[in-house]
Amino acid sequence: MNHSLKAGFLLLAVAALAGCDIEGGLHVNQSATLIDKKGRQVPIQAGATYRTELGKDGDKVKFNIEINGKEREIRLSPAPGTKLPKYSGELTIPAARSGQPVDFHGVIDTQDYDGRPQRGTQSCTTTAQIRVCNQVPVPVPTGAPARTEERCSFENRTVSGNQEIEFYDRQTVTSADVQLLAPNSSTVIATFTGSKSSSQRITTWQGRCETPYDGGGGGWGPRPPRGPGRR
């Protein structure tokens, strides 16, 4: 473990995929023709698998399908008050509602995977009393050369330092399984499977912010004897 590791209290999640879309592949069982957002026909061929991203565009579900090197955006309109789940859940959009010649059924699932507890240090800021000295003019007799003297006082200032931390890393994986079905049937036209992941560092304890101005003793102060949980 590297004690010089510097990490924030909660490191910003870093998505493994660009944006919030779920990247995967659309495998076609039966040829069909979808309609893109500009009203153009988008044929998908039986036996082919297309690089595809599943996401949202406002209240609409969208598929960005790469065909012959070009991306075509397919949109589906869910019923009012429903939307593609962000973390977990199901969504069904009938063809009569979607604007596409297929029924849509999607399942979203999210799982967290927590790493082992670790120790490290991170940068921090705190307020400290700093001795500040300035040269200030002092009264002198008329005609005498000007003179200054040093005067000092203590001021509260924000200063940088370091603090000990305990933390663990969490990886979050969101997966999607979607079926495009012949309207009002269980016949599967195409299936989409994909996932995206992100990671974040979660701090479970942090020590006092030690700075050069407090002569800090450092060390590990009292903290709850508990490690990260799993969910």
Coordinates of N, CA and C in Angstrom, one line a residue:
M1 N 0.9 -1.2 0.0 CA 0.0 0.0 0.0 C 0.9 1.2 0.0
N2 N 0.6 2.2 -0.8 CA 1.4 3.4 -1.0 C 0.8 4.5 -0.1
H3 N 1.5 4.9 1.0 CA 1.0 5.9 1.9 C 1.1 7.3 1.3
S4 N 1.8 7.4 0.2 CA 1.8 8.7 -0.5 C 0.7 9.0 -1.4
L5 N -0.1 7.9 -1.6 CA -1.3 8.1 -2.4 C -2.2 9.2 -2.0
K6 N -2.6 10.0 -2.9 CA -3.5 11.2 -2.5 C -4.8 11.0 -3.2
A7 N -5.9 11.0 -2.4 CA -7.2 10.8 -2.9 C -8.2 11.7 -2.2
G8 N -9.2 12.2 -2.9 CA -10.2 13.0 -2.4 C -11.1 12.2 -1.4
F9 N -11.9 12.9 -0.6 CA -12.9 12.3 0.3 C -13.8 11.3 -0.5
L10 N -14.2 11.8 -1.6 CA -15.0 10.9 -2.5 C -14.6 11.2 -3.9
L11 N -13.7 10.3 -4.5 CA -13.2 10.5 -5.8 C -14.3 10.5 -6.8
L12 N -14.3 11.5 -7.7 CA -15.3 11.5 -8.8 C -15.3 10.2 -9.6
A13 N -16.6 9.7 -9.8 CA -16.7 8.4 -10.5 C -16.1 8.6 -11.9
V14 N -15.4 7.7 -12.4 CA -14.8 7.7 -13.7 C -15.5 6.7 -14.6
A15 N -16.3 7.1 -15.5 CA -17.0 6.2 -16.4 C -16.0 5.5 -17.3
A16 N -16.2 4.2 -17.5 CA -15.4 3.4 -18.4 C -15.9 3.6 -19.8
L17 N -17.1 4.1 -20.0 CA -17.6 4.4 -21.3 C -17.9 5.9 -21.4
A18 N -17.9 6.4 -22.6 CA -18.2 7.9 -22.8 C -19.7 8.1 -22.4
G19 N -19.9 9.2 -21.7 CA -21.3 9.6 -21.4 C -21.9 8.6 -20.5
C20 N -23.3 8.5 -20.6 CA -24.1 7.6 -19.8 C -24.6 6.5 -20.6
D21 N -24.3 6.3 -21.8 CA -24.8 5.3 -22.6 C -24.2 3.9 -22.3
I22 N -25.0 2.9 -22.5 CA -24.5 1.5 -22.2 C -24.1 0.9 -23.6
E23 N -22.9 0.5 -23.7 CA -22.3 0.0 -24.9 C -22.4 -1.5 -25.0
G24 N -22.7 -2.0 -26.2 CA -22.8 -3.5 -26.3 C -23.0 -3.8 -27.8
G25 N -23.7 -4.9 -28.0 CA -23.9 -5.4 -29.3 C -25.4 -5.8 -29.6
L26 N -25.9 -5.5 -30.7 CA -27.3 -5.9 -31.1 C -27.2 -7.0 -32.1
H27 N -27.6 -8.2 -31.6 CA -27.6 -9.4 -32.4 C -28.9 -9.6 -33.0
V28 N -29.0 -9.8 -34.4 CA -30.2 -9.9 -35.1 C -30.6 -11.3 -35.4
N29 N -31.7 -11.8 -35.0 CA -32.2 -13.1 -35.3 C -33.0 -13.1 -36.6
Q30 N -33.8 -12.1 -36.8 CA -34.7 -12.0 -38.0 C -34.5 -10.6 -38.6
S31 N -34.3 -10.6 -39.9 CA -34.1 -9.3 -40.6 C -35.4 -8.4 -40.3
A32 N -35.1 -7.1 -40.2 CA -36.2 -6.1 -39.9 C -35.7 -4.8 -40.4
T33 N -36.6 -3.8 -40.5 CA -36.3 -2.5 -40.9 C -36.8 -1.5 -39.8
L34 N -35.8 -0.9 -39.2 CA -36.2 0.1 -38.1 C -36.2 1.5 -38.8
I35 N -36.6 2.5 -38.0 CA -36.7 3.9 -38.5 C -35.8 4.8 -37.7
D36 N -34.9 5.5 -38.3 CA -34.1 6.4 -37.5 C -34.8 7.7 -37.2
K37 N -34.1 8.6 -36.4 CA -34.8 9.8 -35.9 C -35.1 10.8 -37.0
K38 N -34.5 10.6 -38.2 CA -34.9 11.5 -39.4 C -35.9 10.8 -40.3
G39 N -36.5 9.7 -39.8 CA -37.5 9.0 -40.6 C -37.0 8.1 -41.7
R40 N -35.7 7.9 -41.7 CA -35.1 7.0 -42.8 C -35.1 5.5 -42.3
Q41 N -35.2 4.6 -43.3 CA -35.2 3.2 -43.0 C -33.8 2.7 -42.6
V42 N -33.8 1.8 -41.7 CA -32.5 1.3 -41.2 C -32.6 -0.2 -41.2
P43 N -32.2 -0.9 -42.3 CA -32.3 -2.4 -42.3 C -31.3 -3.0 -41.4
I44 N -31.7 -4.0 -40.6 CA -30.8 -4.8 -39.9 C -31.0 -6.3 -40.3
Q45 N -29.8 -6.9 -40.6 CA -29.8 -8.2 -41.3 C -29.7 -9.4 -40.3
A46 N -30.5 -10.5 -40.5 CA -30.4 -11.7 -39.7 C -29.0 -12.2 -39.7
G47 N -28.5 -12.6 -38.5 CA -27.2 -13.2 -38.4 C -26.1 -12.2 -38.1
A48 N -26.4 -10.9 -38.3 CA -25.4 -9.8 -38.0 C -25.5 -9.4 -36.6
T49 N -24.4 -8.9 -36.1 CA -24.3 -8.2 -34.8 C -23.7 -6.8 -35.0
Y50 N -24.4 -5.8 -34.5 CA -24.0 -4.4 -34.7 C -23.6 -3.8 -33.4
R51 N -22.5 -3.1 -33.5 CA -22.0 -2.3 -32.3 C -23.1 -1.3 -32.0
T52 N -23.6 -1.3 -30.8 CA -24.8 -0.4 -30.4 C -24.6 0.2 -29.0
E53 N -25.1 1.4 -28.9 CA -25.2 2.0 -27.5 C -26.6 2.3 -27.2
L54 N -27.0 1.9 -26.0 CA -28.4 2.1 -25.5 C -28.3 3.3 -24.5
G55 N -29.2 4.2 -24.7 CA -29.3 5.4 -23.8 C -30.6 6.1 -23.8
K56 N -30.6 7.4 -23.4 CA -31.8 8.2 -23.4 C -31.6 9.5 -24.1
D57 N -32.6 10.0 -24.7 CA -32.6 11.3 -25.3 C -33.9 12.0 -24.9
G58 N -33.7 12.8 -23.8 CA -34.9 13.3 -23.1 C -35.7 12.2 -22.5
D59 N -37.0 12.1 -22.9 CA -37.9 11.0 -22.3 C -37.9 9.8 -23.3
K60 N -37.1 9.9 -24.3 CA -37.1 8.8 -25.3 C -35.9 7.8 -25.1
V61 N -36.2 6.5 -25.4 CA -35.1 5.5 -25.4 C -34.4 5.6 -26.8
K62 N -33.1 5.5 -26.8 CA -32.4 5.6 -28.1 C -31.4 4.4 -28.2
F63 N -31.3 3.9 -29.5 CA -30.3 3.0 -29.9 C -29.4 3.7 -30.9
N64 N -28.1 3.8 -30.6 CA -27.2 4.3 -31.7 C -26.5 3.0 -32.3
I65 N -26.9 2.7 -33.5 CA -26.5 1.5 -34.1 C -25.5 1.8 -35.2
E66 N -24.3 1.2 -35.2 CA -23.3 1.4 -36.2 C -23.5 0.4 -37.3
I67 N -23.8 0.9 -38.5 CA -24.0 0.1 -39.7 C -23.1 0.6 -40.8
N68 N -22.3 -0.3 -41.3 CA -21.3 0.1 -42.4 C -20.5 1.3 -42.0
G69 N -20.1 1.4 -40.8 CA -19.2 2.5 -40.4 C -20.0 3.8 -40.0
K70 N -21.3 3.8 -40.2 CA -22.1 5.0 -39.9 C -23.0 4.7 -38.7
E71 N -23.2 5.7 -37.9 CA -24.1 5.6 -36.7 C -25.4 6.1 -37.0
R72 N -26.4 5.2 -36.8 CA -27.8 5.6 -37.0 C -28.6 5.6 -35.6
E73 N -29.3 6.6 -35.3 CA -30.0 6.8 -34.1 C -31.4 6.3 -34.2
I74 N -31.8 5.3 -33.4 CA -33.2 4.8 -33.4 C -33.8 5.3 -32.1
R75 N -35.0 5.9 -32.2 CA -35.6 6.4 -31.0 C -36.9 5.6 -30.7
L76 N -37.3 5.4 -29.5 CA -38.5 4.8 -29.1 C -39.2 5.6 -28.0
S77 N -40.5 5.8 -28.2 CA -41.2 6.7 -27.2 C -42.0 5.9 -26.2
P78 N -41.6 5.9 -24.9 CA -42.3 5.1 -23.9 C -43.6 5.8 -23.5
A79 N -44.5 5.1 -22.8 CA -45.7 5.7 -22.3 C -45.4 6.9 -21.4
P80 N -46.2 7.9 -21.3 CA -46.0 9.0 -20.4 C -45.8 8.5 -18.9
G81 N -44.8 9.1 -18.3 CA -44.6 8.7 -16.9 C -43.6 7.5 -16.7
T82 N -43.2 6.9 -17.9 CA -42.3 5.8 -17.8 C -41.0 6.2 -18.5
K83 N -39.9 5.6 -18.1 CA -38.6 5.9 -18.8 C -37.7 4.7 -18.6
L84 N -36.6 4.7 -19.3 CA -35.6 3.7 -19.1 C -34.9 3.8 -17.8
P85 N -34.9 2.7 -16.9 CA -34.4 2.9 -15.6 C -32.9 3.2 -15.7
K86 N -32.4 4.0 -14.7 CA -31.0 4.4 -14.6 C -30.2 3.3 -14.0
Y87 N -30.7 2.7 -13.0 CA -29.9 1.7 -12.2 C -30.5 0.3 -12.3
S88 N -31.8 0.2 -12.1 CA -32.4 -1.2 -12.2 C -33.9 -1.1 -12.4
G89 N -34.4 -2.1 -13.1 CA -35.8 -2.1 -13.4 C -36.1 -2.6 -14.8
E90 N -37.3 -2.6 -15.2 CA -37.7 -3.0 -16.5 C -38.5 -2.0 -17.2
L91 N -38.5 -2.0 -18.5 CA -39.3 -1.1 -19.4 C -39.8 -1.9 -20.6
T92 N -41.1 -1.8 -20.8 CA -41.7 -2.3 -22.1 C -42.4 -1.2 -22.9
I93 N -42.1 -1.2 -24.2 CA -42.7 -0.2 -25.1 C -43.3 -1.0 -26.2
P94 N -44.6 -1.0 -26.3 CA -45.2 -1.7 -27.5 C -44.9 -1.0 -28.8
A95 N -44.9 -1.7 -29.9 CA -44.7 -1.1 -31.2 C -45.7 0.0 -31.5
A96 N -46.9 -0.2 -31.1 CA -48.0 0.8 -31.3 C -47.6 2.2 -30.6
R97 N -46.8 2.1 -29.6 CA -46.4 3.3 -28.9 C -45.0 3.8 -29.3
S98 N -44.1 2.8 -29.6 CA -42.7 3.2 -29.8 C -42.4 4.0 -31.1
G99 N -43.2 3.8 -32.1 CA -42.8 4.4 -33.4 C -41.9 3.5 -34.2
Q100 N -41.7 2.3 -33.7 CA -40.9 1.3 -34.4 C -41.7 0.1 -34.7
P101 N -41.3 -0.7 -35.7 CA -42.1 -1.9 -36.0 C -41.8 -3.1 -35.1
V102 N -41.3 -2.8 -33.9 CA -41.0 -3.9 -32.9 C -41.5 -3.5 -31.5
D103 N -41.8 -4.5 -30.7 CA -42.0 -4.2 -29.3 C -40.6 -4.2 -28.6
F104 N -40.5 -3.4 -27.6 CA -39.2 -3.3 -26.8 C -39.4 -3.7 -25.4
H105 N -38.5 -4.6 -25.0 CA -38.5 -5.0 -23.5 C -37.1 -5.0 -23.0
G106 N -36.8 -4.2 -22.0 CA -35.5 -4.0 -21.5 C -35.4 -4.2 -20.0
V107 N -34.3 -4.8 -19.6 CA -34.1 -5.0 -18.1 C -32.7 -4.4 -17.8
I108 N -32.7 -3.5 -16.8 CA -31.5 -2.9 -16.4 C -31.1 -3.4 -15.0
D109 N -29.9 -3.7 -14.7 CA -29.4 -4.2 -13.4 C -28.1 -3.5 -13.1
T110 N -27.9 -3.1 -11.8 CA -26.7 -2.5 -11.3 C -26.2 -3.3 -10.1
Q111 N -24.9 -3.5 -10.1 CA -24.2 -4.2 -9.0 C -23.0 -3.4 -8.5
D112 N -22.8 -3.4 -7.2 CA -21.6 -2.7 -6.7 C -20.6 -3.8 -6.2
Y113 N -19.3 -3.6 -6.5 CA -18.2 -4.5 -6.0 C -17.2 -3.7 -5.2
D114 N -17.1 -4.0 -3.9 CA -16.2 -3.2 -3.1 C -14.9 -3.9 -2.9
G115 N -13.8 -3.1 -3.0 CA -12.4 -3.6 -2.8 C -12.1 -3.7 -1.3
R116 N -10.8 -4.1 -1.0 CA -10.4 -4.3 0.4 C -10.1 -2.9 1.0
P117 N -10.2 -2.8 2.3 CA -9.9 -1.5 3.0 C -8.4 -1.2 2.8
Q118 N -8.1 0.1 2.7 CA -6.8 0.5 2.5 C -6.5 1.8 3.3
R119 N -5.3 2.1 3.5 CA -4.9 3.4 4.1 C -4.0 4.2 3.2
G120 N -4.1 5.5 3.3 CA -3.3 6.4 2.5 C -3.3 7.8 3.1
T121 N -2.9 8.8 2.3 CA -3.0 10.2 2.7 C -3.6 11.0 1.6
Q122 N -4.2 12.1 1.9 CA -4.7 13.0 0.9 C -4.4 14.5 1.4
S123 N -4.4 15.4 0.4 CA -4.2 16.8 0.7 C -5.5 17.3 1.3
C124 N -5.4 18.4 2.1 CA -6.5 18.9 2.8 C -6.2 20.4 3.1
T125 N -7.3 21.1 3.5 CA -7.1 22.5 3.9 C -7.8 22.7 5.2
T126 N -7.2 23.6 6.0 CA -7.8 24.0 7.3 C -7.4 25.4 7.6
T127 N -7.9 25.9 8.7 CA -7.6 27.2 9.2 C -6.6 27.2 10.3
A128 N -5.6 28.0 10.2 CA -4.5 28.1 11.2 C -4.2 29.5 11.5
Q129 N -3.7 29.7 12.8 CA -3.2 31.0 13.2 C -1.8 31.2 12.7
I130 N -1.6 32.2 11.8 CA -0.3 32.4 11.2 C 0.3 33.7 11.8
R131 N 1.5 33.7 12.2 CA 2.2 34.9 12.7 C 2.6 35.7 11.5
V132 N 2.1 36.9 11.4 CA 2.4 37.8 10.2 C 3.1 39.1 10.7
C133 N 4.2 39.4 10.1 CA 5.0 40.6 10.5 C 5.1 41.5 9.4
N134 N 5.0 42.8 9.7 CA 5.1 43.9 8.7 C 5.9 45.0 9.2
Q135 N 6.6 45.7 8.3 CA 7.3 46.9 8.6 C 6.3 48.1 8.6
V136 N 6.1 48.8 9.7 CA 5.2 49.9 9.7 C 5.9 51.2 10.1
P137 N 5.6 52.3 9.6 CA 6.2 53.6 9.9 C 6.0 54.0 11.4
V138 N 6.9 54.6 12.0 CA 6.7 55.1 13.4 C 7.0 56.6 13.4
P139 N 6.3 57.3 14.3 CA 6.6 58.8 14.3 C 8.0 59.1 14.6
V140 N 8.5 60.1 14.0 CA 9.9 60.7 14.2 C 9.8 62.2 14.3
P141 N 10.8 62.8 15.0 CA 10.8 64.3 15.1 C 10.9 64.9 13.7
T142 N 10.3 66.1 13.6 CA 10.4 66.9 12.3 C 11.8 67.0 11.8
G143 N 12.0 66.6 10.5 CA 13.3 66.7 9.9 C 14.2 65.4 10.1
A144 N 13.7 64.5 11.0 CA 14.5 63.3 11.2 C 14.2 62.3 10.0
P145 N 15.1 61.4 9.7 CA 14.8 60.4 8.6 C 13.7 59.5 9.0
A146 N 12.9 59.1 8.0 CA 11.8 58.2 8.2 C 12.3 56.9 8.8
R147 N 11.5 56.2 9.6 CA 11.9 55.0 10.3 C 10.7 54.1 10.4
T148 N 11.0 52.8 10.3 CA 9.9 51.8 10.4 C 10.4 50.8 11.5
E149 N 9.4 50.0 12.0 CA 9.7 48.9 12.9 C 8.8 47.8 12.6
E150 N 9.3 46.6 13.0 CA 8.5 45.4 12.7 C 7.5 45.2 13.8
R151 N 6.2 44.9 13.3 CA 5.2 44.6 14.2 C 4.5 43.3 13.7
C152 N 4.2 42.5 14.7 CA 3.7 41.1 14.3 C 2.3 40.9 15.0
S153 N 1.5 40.1 14.4 CA 0.2 39.7 14.9 C -0.1 38.3 14.4
F154 N -1.1 37.7 15.0 CA -1.6 36.4 14.5 C -2.9 36.6 13.7
E155 N -3.0 35.9 12.5 CA -4.2 36.0 11.7 C -4.6 34.6 11.3
N156 N -6.0 34.5 11.2 CA -6.5 33.2 10.8 C -6.4 33.1 9.2
R157 N -5.8 32.1 8.7 CA -5.7 31.9 7.3 C -5.9 30.5 6.9
T158 N -6.4 30.3 5.7 CA -6.6 28.9 5.1 C -5.2 28.4 4.7
V159 N -4.8 27.2 5.2 CA -3.5 26.6 4.8 C -3.8 25.2 4.3
S160 N -2.8 24.7 3.6 CA -2.8 23.4 3.0 C -2.0 22.4 3.9
G161 N -2.5 21.2 3.9 CA -1.8 20.1 4.7 C -2.1 18.8 4.1
N162 N -1.8 17.8 5.0 CA -2.1 16.4 4.6 C -2.8 15.7 5.8
Q163 N -3.6 14.7 5.5 CA -4.3 13.9 6.5 C -4.3 12.5 6.1
E164 N -4.3 11.6 7.1 CA -4.4 10.2 6.9 C -5.8 9.8 6.6
I165 N -6.0 8.8 5.8 CA -7.4 8.4 5.5 C -7.4 6.9 5.4
E166 N -8.6 6.3 5.6 CA -8.9 4.9 5.4 C -10.0 4.9 4.3
F167 N -9.9 4.0 3.3 CA -10.8 4.1 2.2 C -10.9 2.7 1.5
Y168 N -11.9 2.6 0.7 CA -11.9 1.4 -0.2 C -12.5 1.9 -1.6
D169 N -12.2 1.1 -2.6 CA -12.6 1.4 -4.0 C -13.8 0.6 -4.3
R170 N -14.8 1.3 -4.9 CA -16.0 0.6 -5.3 C -16.2 0.7 -6.8
Q171 N -16.4 -0.5 -7.4 CA -16.7 -0.5 -8.9 C -18.2 -0.8 -9.0
T172 N -18.9 0.0 -9.8 CA -20.3 -0.1 -10.1 C -20.5 -0.5 -11.6
V173 N -21.2 -1.6 -11.8 CA -21.4 -2.2 -13.1 C -22.9 -2.2 -13.4
T174 N -23.3 -1.5 -14.5 CA -24.7 -1.4 -14.9 C -24.8 -2.2 -16.2
S175 N -25.7 -3.2 -16.3 CA -25.8 -4.0 -17.4 C -27.3 -3.9 -18.0
A176 N -27.4 -4.2 -19.3 CA -28.7 -4.1 -19.9 C -28.9 -5.3 -20.8
D177 N -30.1 -5.8 -20.7 CA -30.5 -6.9 -21.6 C -31.9 -6.5 -22.3
V178 N -31.9 -6.4 -23.6 CA -33.0 -5.9 -24.3 C -33.4 -6.9 -25.4
Q179 N -34.7 -7.1 -25.5 CA -35.3 -7.8 -26.6 C -36.2 -6.9 -27.5
L180 N -35.9 -7.0 -28.8 CA -36.8 -6.4 -29.8 C -37.7 -7.5 -30.3
L181 N -39.0 -7.4 -30.2 CA -39.9 -8.5 -30.5 C -40.9 -8.2 -31.6
A182 N -41.3 -9.2 -32.3 CA -42.4 -8.9 -33.3 C -43.6 -8.5 -32.5
P183 N -44.3 -7.5 -33.0 CA -45.5 -6.9 -32.2 C -46.4 -7.9 -31.7
N184 N -46.8 -7.8 -30.5 CA -47.8 -8.7 -29.8 C -47.4 -10.1 -29.9
S185 N -46.1 -10.5 -29.8 CA -45.7 -11.9 -29.8 C -44.5 -12.1 -29.0
S186 N -44.0 -13.3 -28.9 CA -42.8 -13.6 -28.2 C -41.7 -13.9 -29.1
T187 N -41.9 -13.6 -30.4 CA -40.8 -13.9 -31.4 C -39.8 -12.8 -31.3
V188 N -38.5 -13.2 -31.0 CA -37.4 -12.3 -30.8 C -36.8 -11.9 -32.2
I189 N -36.9 -10.6 -32.5 CA -36.3 -10.1 -33.7 C -34.8 -9.9 -33.5
A190 N -34.4 -9.3 -32.4 CA -33.0 -9.0 -32.1 C -32.9 -8.8 -30.6
T191 N -31.6 -9.1 -30.1 CA -31.3 -8.9 -28.7 C -30.1 -8.0 -28.5
F192 N -30.2 -7.1 -27.5 CA -29.1 -6.3 -27.2 C -28.5 -6.6 -25.8
T193 N -27.2 -6.8 -25.7 CA -26.6 -7.0 -24.4 C -25.4 -6.0 -24.2
G194 N -25.4 -5.3 -23.1 CA -24.3 -4.4 -22.9 C -24.1 -4.0 -21.5
S195 N -23.0 -3.3 -21.2 CA -22.8 -2.8 -19.9 C -21.9 -1.6 -19.9
K196 N -21.9 -0.9 -18.7 CA -20.9 0.2 -18.5 C -20.5 0.1 -17.0
S197 N -19.4 0.7 -16.7 CA -18.9 0.6 -15.3 C -18.3 1.9 -14.9
S198 N -18.2 2.1 -13.6 CA -17.6 3.3 -13.1 C -17.0 2.9 -11.8
S199 N -16.0 3.8 -11.3 CA -15.4 3.5 -10.0 C -15.3 4.7 -9.2
Q200 N -15.3 4.6 -7.9 CA -15.2 5.7 -7.0 C -14.4 5.2 -5.7
R201 N -13.7 6.2 -5.1 CA -13.0 5.9 -3.9 C -13.8 6.4 -2.7
I202 N -14.1 5.6 -1.8 CA -15.0 6.0 -0.7 C -14.2 6.0 0.6
T203 N -14.1 7.2 1.3 CA -13.3 7.3 2.5 C -14.2 7.0 3.7
T204 N -13.8 6.1 4.5 CA -14.5 5.7 5.7 C -14.0 6.4 7.0
W205 N -12.8 6.9 7.0 CA -12.3 7.7 8.1 C -11.2 8.6 7.6
Q206 N -11.1 9.8 8.2 CA -10.0 10.7 7.9 C -9.5 11.4 9.2
G207 N -8.2 11.5 9.3 CA -7.6 12.1 10.4 C -7.6 13.6 10.4
R208 N -6.9 14.2 11.4 CA -6.8 15.6 11.4 C -5.9 16.2 10.3
C209 N -6.2 17.3 9.8 CA -5.4 17.9 8.7 C -4.2 18.5 9.4
E210 N -3.0 17.9 9.1 CA -1.8 18.3 9.7 C -1.1 19.3 8.7
T211 N -0.6 20.4 9.3 CA 0.1 21.5 8.5 C 1.4 21.8 9.2
P212 N 2.3 22.5 8.5 CA 3.5 23.0 9.1 C 3.4 24.0 10.2
Y213 N 2.1 24.5 10.4 CA 1.9 25.6 11.3 C 1.5 25.1 12.7
D214 N 1.1 23.8 12.8 CA 0.6 23.3 14.1 C 1.6 22.4 14.7
G215 N 2.8 22.2 14.1 CA 3.8 21.3 14.6 C 3.3 19.9 14.8
G216 N 2.3 19.5 14.0 CA 1.5 18.3 14.1 C 2.2 17.1 14.5
G217 N 1.6 16.3 15.3 CA 2.1 15.1 15.8 C 1.8 13.9 14.8
G218 N 0.8 14.2 13.9 CA 0.4 13.2 13.0 C -0.3 12.0 13.7
G219 N -0.2 10.9 13.1 CA -0.7 9.7 13.8 C -2.2 9.4 13.4
W220 N -2.6 8.3 13.9 CA -4.0 7.9 13.6 C -4.8 8.1 14.9
G221 N -5.8 9.0 14.7 CA -6.7 9.3 15.9 C -7.7 8.3 16.0
P222 N -8.6 8.5 17.0 CA -9.7 7.6 17.2 C -10.6 7.5 16.0
R223 N -11.1 6.3 15.7 CA -12.0 6.1 14.6 C -12.9 4.9 14.8
P224 N -14.0 4.9 14.2 CA -14.9 3.7 14.4 C -14.2 2.4 13.8
P225 N -14.2 1.3 14.6 CA -13.6 0.1 14.2 C -14.5 -0.7 13.2
R226 N -14.7 -0.1 12.0 CA -15.5 -0.8 11.0 C -15.0 -0.6 9.7
G227 N -15.2 -1.6 8.8 CA -14.7 -1.5 7.4 C -15.8 -1.3 6.5
P228 N -15.6 -1.2 5.2 CA -16.6 -1.0 4.2 C -17.6 -2.2 4.1
G229 N -18.8 -1.9 3.9 CA -19.8 -2.9 3.7 C -20.0 -3.2 2.3
R230 N -20.8 -4.2 2.0 CA -21.2 -4.5 0.6 C -22.7 -4.4 0.5
R231 N -23.1 -4.2 -0.7 CA -24.5 -4.2 -0.9 C -24.9 -4.9 -2.2

